[in-house]
Amino acid sequence: MQAVLRVSGWLLLLQGVAGLGDALWNWWGWAHGLLVVNVVPALKGYEVFGSIVIGVLGFALLSVAGSLRREGEA
């Protein structure tokens, strides 16, 4: 469970940071179709907000994975 949360957290955090960089500074033009915020039609026009939310969710999953690890050690 911890490994799934950690991998999912890193992927969401990466998507959030990359989406934010793409929305604000037009980075990674070649990866435009790989970013979640550019593929989901409901986020059209809300790419910056969507990227921030995705990044925060990724950070939250990483935090939960870290707390599970500490509980297992105690």
mmCIF file of C-alpha atoms in Angstrom:
data_model
loop_
_atom_site.group_PDB
_atom_site.id
_atom_site.type_symbol
_atom_site.label_atom_id
_atom_site.label_comp_id
_atom_site.label_asym_id
_atom_site.label_seq_id
_atom_site.Cartn_x
_atom_site.Cartn_y
_atom_site.Cartn_z
ATOM 1 C CA MET A 1 0.000 0.000 0.000
ATOM 2 C CA GLN A 2 2.802 2.374 0.903
ATOM 3 C CA ALA A 3 4.589 1.735 -2.387
ATOM 4 C CA VAL A 4 1.417 2.423 -4.399
ATOM 5 C CA LEU A 5 0.856 5.686 -2.518
ATOM 6 C CA ARG A 6 4.472 6.728 -3.002
ATOM 7 C CA VAL A 7 4.507 6.019 -6.751
ATOM 8 C CA SER A 8 1.116 7.681 -7.258
ATOM 9 C CA GLY A 9 2.235 10.674 -5.214
ATOM 10 C CA TRP A 10 5.403 11.164 -7.239
ATOM 11 C CA LEU A 11 3.525 10.826 -10.522
ATOM 12 C CA LEU A 12 0.891 13.369 -9.475
ATOM 13 C CA LEU A 13 3.521 15.752 -8.144
ATOM 14 C CA LEU A 14 5.466 15.474 -11.394
ATOM 15 C CA GLN A 15 2.297 16.053 -13.431
ATOM 16 C CA GLY A 16 1.448 19.096 -11.336
ATOM 17 C CA VAL A 17 4.877 20.704 -11.629
ATOM 18 C CA ALA A 18 5.181 19.926 -15.342
ATOM 19 C CA GLY A 19 1.642 21.152 -16.032
ATOM 20 C CA LEU A 20 2.299 24.365 -14.136
ATOM 21 C CA GLY A 21 5.531 24.937 -16.046
ATOM 22 C CA ASP A 22 3.772 24.258 -19.331
ATOM 23 C CA ALA A 23 0.805 26.510 -18.540
ATOM 24 C CA LEU A 24 2.861 29.449 -17.270
ATOM 25 C CA TRP A 25 6.006 29.363 -19.395
ATOM 26 C CA ASN A 26 5.058 27.037 -22.264
ATOM 27 C CA TRP A 27 7.734 24.515 -21.350
ATOM 28 C CA TRP A 28 7.847 21.072 -22.871
ATOM 29 C CA GLY A 29 5.913 21.742 -26.037
ATOM 30 C CA TRP A 30 6.693 18.201 -27.181
ATOM 31 C CA ALA A 31 5.005 16.775 -24.068
ATOM 32 C CA HIS A 32 1.801 18.795 -24.350
ATOM 33 C CA GLY A 33 -0.312 15.661 -24.889
ATOM 34 C CA LEU A 34 1.295 13.805 -21.980
ATOM 35 C CA LEU A 35 0.126 16.205 -19.299
ATOM 36 C CA VAL A 36 -3.178 15.462 -17.562
ATOM 37 C CA VAL A 37 -4.292 19.097 -17.503
ATOM 38 C CA ASN A 38 -3.981 19.323 -21.280
ATOM 39 C CA VAL A 39 -5.853 16.074 -21.970
ATOM 40 C CA VAL A 40 -8.896 16.430 -19.688
ATOM 41 C CA PRO A 41 -11.463 18.608 -21.478
ATOM 42 C CA ALA A 42 -13.022 19.810 -18.198
ATOM 43 C CA LEU A 43 -9.761 21.578 -17.306
ATOM 44 C CA LYS A 44 -9.667 23.619 -20.515
ATOM 45 C CA GLY A 45 -8.933 27.180 -19.443
ATOM 46 C CA TYR A 46 -8.093 26.116 -15.880
ATOM 47 C CA GLU A 47 -4.675 24.577 -16.528
ATOM 48 C CA VAL A 48 -2.850 26.547 -13.816
ATOM 49 C CA PHE A 49 -5.443 25.788 -11.130
ATOM 50 C CA GLY A 50 -5.637 22.139 -12.201
ATOM 51 C CA SER A 51 -1.865 21.762 -12.091
ATOM 52 C CA ILE A 52 -1.705 23.239 -8.602
ATOM 53 C CA VAL A 53 -4.449 20.908 -7.370
ATOM 54 C CA ILE A 54 -2.771 17.868 -8.946
ATOM 55 C CA GLY A 55 0.580 18.816 -7.391
ATOM 56 C CA VAL A 56 -0.973 19.319 -3.951
ATOM 57 C CA LEU A 57 -2.720 15.946 -4.207
ATOM 58 C CA GLY A 58 0.596 14.334 -5.083
ATOM 59 C CA PHE A 59 2.262 15.975 -2.085
ATOM 60 C CA ALA A 60 -0.601 14.787 0.142
ATOM 61 C CA LEU A 61 -0.197 11.206 -1.075
ATOM 62 C CA LEU A 62 3.529 11.358 -0.379
ATOM 63 C CA SER A 63 2.796 12.648 3.123
ATOM 64 C CA VAL A 64 0.352 9.812 3.774
ATOM 65 C CA ALA A 65 2.890 7.282 2.517
ATOM 66 C CA GLY A 66 5.491 8.757 4.855
ATOM 67 C CA SER A 67 3.159 8.585 7.835
ATOM 68 C CA LEU A 68 2.362 4.943 7.059
ATOM 69 C CA ARG A 69 6.068 4.190 7.084
ATOM 70 C CA ARG A 70 6.518 5.846 10.486
ATOM 71 C CA GLU A 71 3.535 3.961 11.927
ATOM 72 C CA GLY A 72 4.962 0.662 10.690
ATOM 73 C CA GLU A 73 8.345 1.360 12.291
ATOM 74 C CA ALA A 74 6.889 2.106 15.741
#
